[in-house]
Amino acid sequence: AMHPDGEIVATGQAGRDPSICVWSSTTCELLAELKGFHRRGVVSLSFDGTGRFLSSVGLDDDHSVAVYDWQSKRMLANSKGDANRIFNVEYNPHDGRIVTGGVKHVKFWVMEGGYLVGRRGVYGRVGGAATVLSIAFHPDGSTLTGTQSGAIYQWAFGGEQCLQKYESLHQGPLHDMFVNEEYIVTGGKDGKVHFHTQYFERAFTVDMSKVVETIT
């Protein structure tokens, strides 16, 4: 995970008693080591918008979620995540909530009275439970989840309601997303990198197989 300052990074270990390490990327100095909670491995990490808080997901049977004040090396809260595998945890920079995604799993988390409270995403009539491989945030504050089928679901700002499904953006799993003021960029197993407008109109595509052919 990258800190908002662009210089500090956090990494998670695999193993029986894994550590979370926070580093300076320029000096390689270890700034903090957080351990004692997760088991088997740390799957994903995310700093909040202020850079003070760090959220994590583990590989234990409950795929537990934790929040740390990493500078003071204190765990502030934790909770069971899901019996299903969780792949990603991301802080929403717009509303400060934590979002987790995984096998037929999407949850929105907030700190309430010292407890970490998670609420499942409500698909309603938009679609059924999907396996989430990537998470990003629209400029309007809504949450975007990329799925194994290649579709993206859009979730309400500050809520758990699914607003819309954008189907067949990729042929197969949608592994990564990046959002800036101009584009929503998606990358899939199909080898395509698509650049979309904020309304998911296709602007242009980079075919990575052709890029490799050009390089070689």
mmCIF file of C-alpha atoms in Angstrom:
data_model
loop_
_atom_site.group_PDB
_atom_site.id
_atom_site.type_symbol
_atom_site.label_atom_id
_atom_site.label_comp_id
_atom_site.label_asym_id
_atom_site.label_seq_id
_atom_site.Cartn_x
_atom_site.Cartn_y
_atom_site.Cartn_z
ATOM 1 C CA ALA A 1 0.000 0.000 0.000
ATOM 2 C CA MET A 2 1.179 3.520 -0.795
ATOM 3 C CA HIS A 3 0.830 6.346 1.723
ATOM 4 C CA PRO A 4 -0.817 9.567 0.458
ATOM 5 C CA ASP A 5 2.571 11.310 0.673
ATOM 6 C CA GLY A 6 3.890 9.010 -2.080
ATOM 7 C CA GLU A 7 6.995 8.105 -0.064
ATOM 8 C CA ILE A 8 5.871 5.731 2.686
ATOM 9 C CA VAL A 9 4.761 2.189 1.828
ATOM 10 C CA ALA A 10 3.273 -0.719 3.784
ATOM 11 C CA THR A 11 3.912 -4.394 3.056
ATOM 12 C CA GLY A 12 2.407 -7.577 4.493
ATOM 13 C CA GLN A 13 4.128 -10.897 5.087
ATOM 14 C CA ALA A 14 3.022 -14.507 4.596
ATOM 15 C CA GLY A 15 3.602 -17.077 7.338
ATOM 16 C CA ARG A 16 2.296 -18.331 10.663
ATOM 17 C CA ASP A 17 2.725 -14.996 12.467
ATOM 18 C CA PRO A 18 2.978 -12.390 9.696
ATOM 19 C CA SER A 19 4.082 -8.805 10.231
ATOM 20 C CA ILE A 20 2.900 -5.617 8.594
ATOM 21 C CA CYS A 21 5.896 -3.390 7.906
ATOM 22 C CA VAL A 22 5.750 0.327 7.144
ATOM 23 C CA TRP A 23 8.792 1.647 5.285
ATOM 24 C CA SER A 24 10.355 4.730 3.825
ATOM 25 C CA SER A 25 10.670 3.959 0.119
ATOM 26 C CA THR A 26 13.558 6.393 -0.264
ATOM 27 C CA THR A 27 15.752 5.307 2.663
ATOM 28 C CA CYS A 28 14.372 1.748 3.202
ATOM 29 C CA GLU A 29 14.107 2.605 6.901
ATOM 30 C CA LEU A 30 11.589 0.493 8.838
ATOM 31 C CA LEU A 31 9.184 2.998 10.400
ATOM 32 C CA ALA A 32 6.819 0.566 12.140
ATOM 33 C CA GLU A 33 6.190 -3.156 12.529
ATOM 34 C CA LEU A 34 2.688 -4.356 13.388
ATOM 35 C CA LYS A 35 2.167 -8.004 14.349
ATOM 36 C CA GLY A 36 0.304 -10.369 16.649
ATOM 37 C CA PHE A 37 -3.144 -10.334 15.093
ATOM 38 C CA HIS A 38 -3.211 -11.795 11.582
ATOM 39 C CA ARG A 39 -2.476 -15.455 10.886
ATOM 40 C CA ARG A 40 -1.112 -17.216 7.758
ATOM 41 C CA GLY A 41 -0.625 -13.997 5.850
ATOM 42 C CA VAL A 42 -1.623 -10.402 5.181
ATOM 43 C CA VAL A 43 -3.523 -10.231 1.903
ATOM 44 C CA SER A 44 -4.105 -6.517 1.357
ATOM 45 C CA LEU A 45 -3.365 -3.123 2.943
ATOM 46 C CA SER A 46 -4.653 0.429 2.502
ATOM 47 C CA PHE A 47 -3.875 3.819 4.056
ATOM 48 C CA ASP A 48 -6.716 6.248 4.657
ATOM 49 C CA GLY A 49 -6.753 9.696 3.044
ATOM 50 C CA THR A 50 -4.907 11.300 5.966
ATOM 51 C CA GLY A 51 -2.199 8.649 6.042
ATOM 52 C CA ARG A 52 -2.718 8.099 9.770
ATOM 53 C CA PHE A 53 -4.750 4.895 9.632
ATOM 54 C CA LEU A 54 -3.858 1.599 7.962
ATOM 55 C CA SER A 55 -6.384 -1.158 7.251
ATOM 56 C CA SER A 56 -5.491 -4.806 6.623
ATOM 57 C CA VAL A 57 -7.024 -8.155 5.680
ATOM 58 C CA GLY A 58 -5.637 -11.515 6.797
ATOM 59 C CA LEU A 59 -5.617 -15.124 5.580
ATOM 60 C CA ASP A 60 -7.187 -16.693 8.682
ATOM 61 C CA ASP A 61 -10.447 -18.647 8.399
ATOM 62 C CA ASP A 62 -12.477 -15.484 9.072
ATOM 63 C CA HIS A 63 -10.376 -13.311 6.729
ATOM 64 C CA SER A 64 -10.246 -10.769 9.534
ATOM 65 C CA VAL A 65 -10.114 -7.018 8.948
ATOM 66 C CA ALA A 66 -8.130 -4.664 11.203
ATOM 67 C CA VAL A 67 -7.465 -0.936 11.507
ATOM 68 C CA TYR A 68 -4.222 0.455 12.972
ATOM 69 C CA ASP A 69 -2.845 3.791 14.010
ATOM 70 C CA TRP A 70 0.433 2.700 12.507
ATOM 71 C CA GLN A 71 2.634 5.461 13.942
ATOM 72 C CA SER A 72 1.669 4.563 17.518
ATOM 73 C CA LYS A 73 1.636 0.837 16.557
ATOM 74 C CA ARG A 74 -1.851 0.440 18.037
ATOM 75 C CA MET A 75 -4.676 -1.659 16.654
ATOM 76 C CA LEU A 76 -7.814 0.458 16.926
ATOM 77 C CA ALA A 77 -10.396 -2.163 15.940
ATOM 78 C CA ASN A 78 -10.850 -5.500 14.217
ATOM 79 C CA SER A 79 -13.648 -7.722 12.971
ATOM 80 C CA LYS A 80 -14.319 -11.012 11.236
ATOM 81 C CA GLY A 81 -14.426 -10.357 7.511
ATOM 82 C CA ASP A 82 -16.118 -13.310 5.816
ATOM 83 C CA ALA A 83 -15.858 -17.087 5.543
ATOM 84 C CA ASN A 84 -15.238 -16.487 1.831
ATOM 85 C CA ARG A 85 -11.824 -15.316 0.689
ATOM 86 C CA ILE A 86 -11.245 -11.529 0.708
ATOM 87 C CA PHE A 87 -8.772 -10.225 -1.869
ATOM 88 C CA ASN A 88 -8.800 -6.444 -1.408
ATOM 89 C CA VAL A 89 -9.200 -3.716 1.169
ATOM 90 C CA GLU A 90 -9.351 -0.044 0.160
ATOM 91 C CA TYR A 91 -10.106 3.205 1.984
ATOM 92 C CA ASN A 92 -12.536 5.450 0.137
ATOM 93 C CA PRO A 93 -10.778 8.855 0.097
ATOM 94 C CA HIS A 94 -14.114 10.662 -0.321
ATOM 95 C CA ASP A 95 -16.060 9.387 2.699
ATOM 96 C CA GLY A 96 -13.403 7.591 4.774
ATOM 97 C CA ARG A 97 -15.137 4.210 4.688
ATOM 98 C CA ILE A 98 -13.274 0.945 4.185
ATOM 99 C CA VAL A 99 -14.343 -1.316 1.324
ATOM 100 C CA THR A 100 -13.463 -5.018 1.095
ATOM 101 C CA GLY A 101 -13.952 -7.259 -1.924
ATOM 102 C CA GLY A 102 -13.562 -10.974 -2.536
ATOM 103 C CA VAL A 103 -15.349 -14.202 -3.409
ATOM 104 C CA LYS A 104 -19.016 -13.207 -3.621
ATOM 105 C CA HIS A 105 -18.129 -10.505 -1.103
ATOM 106 C CA VAL A 106 -18.363 -6.739 -0.949
ATOM 107 C CA LYS A 107 -18.635 -4.913 2.373
ATOM 108 C CA PHE A 108 -18.525 -1.313 3.507
ATOM 109 C CA TRP A 109 -16.930 -0.690 6.920
ATOM 110 C CA VAL A 110 -17.038 2.185 9.419
ATOM 111 C CA MET A 111 -15.675 2.762 12.917
ATOM 112 C CA GLU A 112 -18.560 3.074 15.400
ATOM 113 C CA GLY A 113 -17.853 3.493 19.113
ATOM 114 C CA GLY A 114 -14.490 1.790 18.890
ATOM 115 C CA TYR A 115 -15.877 -1.116 16.853
ATOM 116 C CA LEU A 116 -15.377 -1.931 13.183
ATOM 117 C CA VAL A 117 -18.834 -2.453 11.664
ATOM 118 C CA GLY A 118 -19.292 -3.954 8.205
ATOM 119 C CA ARG A 119 -22.395 -3.788 6.031
ATOM 120 C CA ARG A 120 -22.844 -5.986 2.978
ATOM 121 C CA GLY A 121 -23.418 -4.442 -0.410
ATOM 122 C CA VAL A 122 -27.043 -4.624 -1.563
ATOM 123 C CA TYR A 123 -27.276 -5.581 -5.237
ATOM 124 C CA GLY A 124 -31.045 -5.280 -5.462
ATOM 125 C CA ARG A 125 -32.282 -5.637 -9.024
ATOM 126 C CA VAL A 126 -28.954 -4.627 -10.541
ATOM 127 C CA GLY A 127 -27.391 -8.073 -10.309
ATOM 128 C CA GLY A 128 -26.347 -10.996 -8.147
ATOM 129 C CA ALA A 129 -23.393 -11.501 -5.826
ATOM 130 C CA ALA A 130 -20.151 -11.298 -7.776
ATOM 131 C CA THR A 131 -16.503 -12.104 -7.050
ATOM 132 C CA VAL A 132 -14.665 -8.797 -6.664
ATOM 133 C CA LEU A 133 -11.055 -8.607 -7.878
ATOM 134 C CA SER A 134 -10.449 -4.832 -7.847
ATOM 135 C CA ILE A 135 -11.751 -1.708 -6.118
ATOM 136 C CA ALA A 136 -11.535 1.959 -7.088
ATOM 137 C CA PHE A 137 -13.425 5.178 -6.431
ATOM 138 C CA HIS A 138 -15.247 7.388 -8.894
ATOM 139 C CA PRO A 139 -14.614 11.163 -8.720
ATOM 140 C CA ASP A 140 -18.209 11.563 -7.451
ATOM 141 C CA GLY A 141 -17.326 9.469 -4.371
ATOM 142 C CA SER A 142 -19.090 6.282 -5.416
ATOM 143 C CA THR A 143 -17.329 2.916 -5.225
ATOM 144 C CA LEU A 144 -16.419 0.833 -8.277
ATOM 145 C CA THR A 145 -15.831 -2.914 -8.026
ATOM 146 C CA GLY A 146 -14.285 -4.913 -10.868
ATOM 147 C CA THR A 147 -15.380 -8.523 -11.088
ATOM 148 C CA GLN A 148 -14.314 -11.944 -12.298
ATOM 149 C CA SER A 149 -16.804 -11.712 -15.178
ATOM 150 C CA GLY A 150 -15.304 -8.469 -16.508
ATOM 151 C CA ALA A 151 -18.150 -6.238 -15.312
ATOM 152 C CA ILE A 152 -18.001 -3.212 -12.990
ATOM 153 C CA TYR A 153 -20.587 -2.481 -10.308
ATOM 154 C CA GLN A 154 -21.055 1.085 -9.070
ATOM 155 C CA TRP A 155 -22.098 1.642 -5.437
ATOM 156 C CA ALA A 156 -23.750 4.666 -3.834
ATOM 157 C CA PHE A 157 -21.643 7.322 -2.136
ATOM 158 C CA GLY A 158 -22.018 6.868 1.626
ATOM 159 C CA GLY A 159 -24.283 3.824 1.226
ATOM 160 C CA GLU A 160 -24.358 0.123 0.407
ATOM 161 C CA GLN A 161 -26.806 0.197 -2.510
ATOM 162 C CA CYS A 162 -25.664 -0.896 -5.959
ATOM 163 C CA LEU A 163 -26.525 1.791 -8.516
ATOM 164 C CA GLN A 164 -25.491 0.324 -11.827
ATOM 165 C CA LYS A 165 -23.729 -2.543 -13.580
ATOM 166 C CA TYR A 166 -21.459 -1.973 -16.582
ATOM 167 C CA GLU A 167 -21.272 -5.323 -18.352
ATOM 168 C CA SER A 168 -18.648 -6.957 -20.561
ATOM 169 C CA LEU A 169 -16.011 -4.254 -20.176
ATOM 170 C CA HIS A 170 -13.451 -7.065 -20.420
ATOM 171 C CA GLN A 171 -13.561 -10.609 -21.745
ATOM 172 C CA GLY A 172 -12.837 -12.359 -18.451
ATOM 173 C CA PRO A 173 -11.525 -11.172 -15.070
ATOM 174 C CA LEU A 174 -11.048 -7.433 -14.469
ATOM 175 C CA HIS A 175 -7.931 -7.366 -12.331
ATOM 176 C CA ASP A 176 -7.167 -3.685 -11.822
ATOM 177 C CA MET A 177 -8.605 -0.183 -11.979
ATOM 178 C CA PHE A 178 -7.134 3.298 -11.769
ATOM 179 C CA VAL A 179 -9.133 6.522 -11.618
ATOM 180 C CA ASN A 180 -8.046 10.123 -12.159
ATOM 181 C CA GLU A 181 -9.908 13.299 -13.083
ATOM 182 C CA GLU A 182 -9.920 12.401 -16.770
ATOM 183 C CA TYR A 183 -10.195 8.618 -17.106
ATOM 184 C CA ILE A 184 -11.302 5.399 -15.471
ATOM 185 C CA VAL A 185 -8.637 2.910 -16.542
ATOM 186 C CA THR A 186 -9.300 -0.834 -16.365
ATOM 187 C CA GLY A 187 -6.983 -3.786 -16.960
ATOM 188 C CA GLY A 188 -8.124 -7.353 -17.570
ATOM 189 C CA LYS A 189 -6.895 -10.875 -18.115
ATOM 190 C CA ASP A 190 -7.791 -10.394 -21.793
ATOM 191 C CA GLY A 191 -4.640 -8.283 -22.155
ATOM 192 C CA LYS A 192 -6.553 -5.055 -22.788
ATOM 193 C CA VAL A 193 -6.204 -1.750 -20.950
ATOM 194 C CA HIS A 194 -9.325 0.340 -21.526
ATOM 195 C CA PHE A 195 -9.589 4.091 -20.930
ATOM 196 C CA HIS A 196 -13.161 5.185 -20.155
ATOM 197 C CA THR A 197 -14.768 8.543 -19.500
ATOM 198 C CA GLN A 198 -16.436 9.080 -16.130
ATOM 199 C CA TYR A 199 -19.655 7.874 -17.792
ATOM 200 C CA PHE A 200 -17.975 4.648 -18.958
ATOM 201 C CA GLU A 201 -17.856 5.649 -22.582
ATOM 202 C CA ARG A 202 -14.828 3.949 -24.166
ATOM 203 C CA ALA A 203 -12.192 6.547 -25.050
ATOM 204 C CA PHE A 204 -9.422 4.252 -26.325
ATOM 205 C CA THR A 205 -7.787 0.883 -25.700
ATOM 206 C CA VAL A 206 -4.225 -0.358 -25.399
ATOM 207 C CA ASP A 207 -3.776 -3.986 -26.470
ATOM 208 C CA MET A 208 -0.838 -5.182 -24.385
ATOM 209 C CA SER A 209 -0.119 -8.136 -26.699
ATOM 210 C CA LYS A 210 0.542 -5.695 -29.542
ATOM 211 C CA VAL A 211 2.681 -3.527 -27.272
ATOM 212 C CA VAL A 212 4.837 -6.552 -26.470
ATOM 213 C CA GLU A 213 5.122 -7.407 -30.172
ATOM 214 C CA THR A 214 6.262 -3.849 -30.885
ATOM 215 C CA ILE A 215 8.903 -3.978 -28.120
ATOM 216 C CA THR A 216 10.276 -7.351 -29.213
#
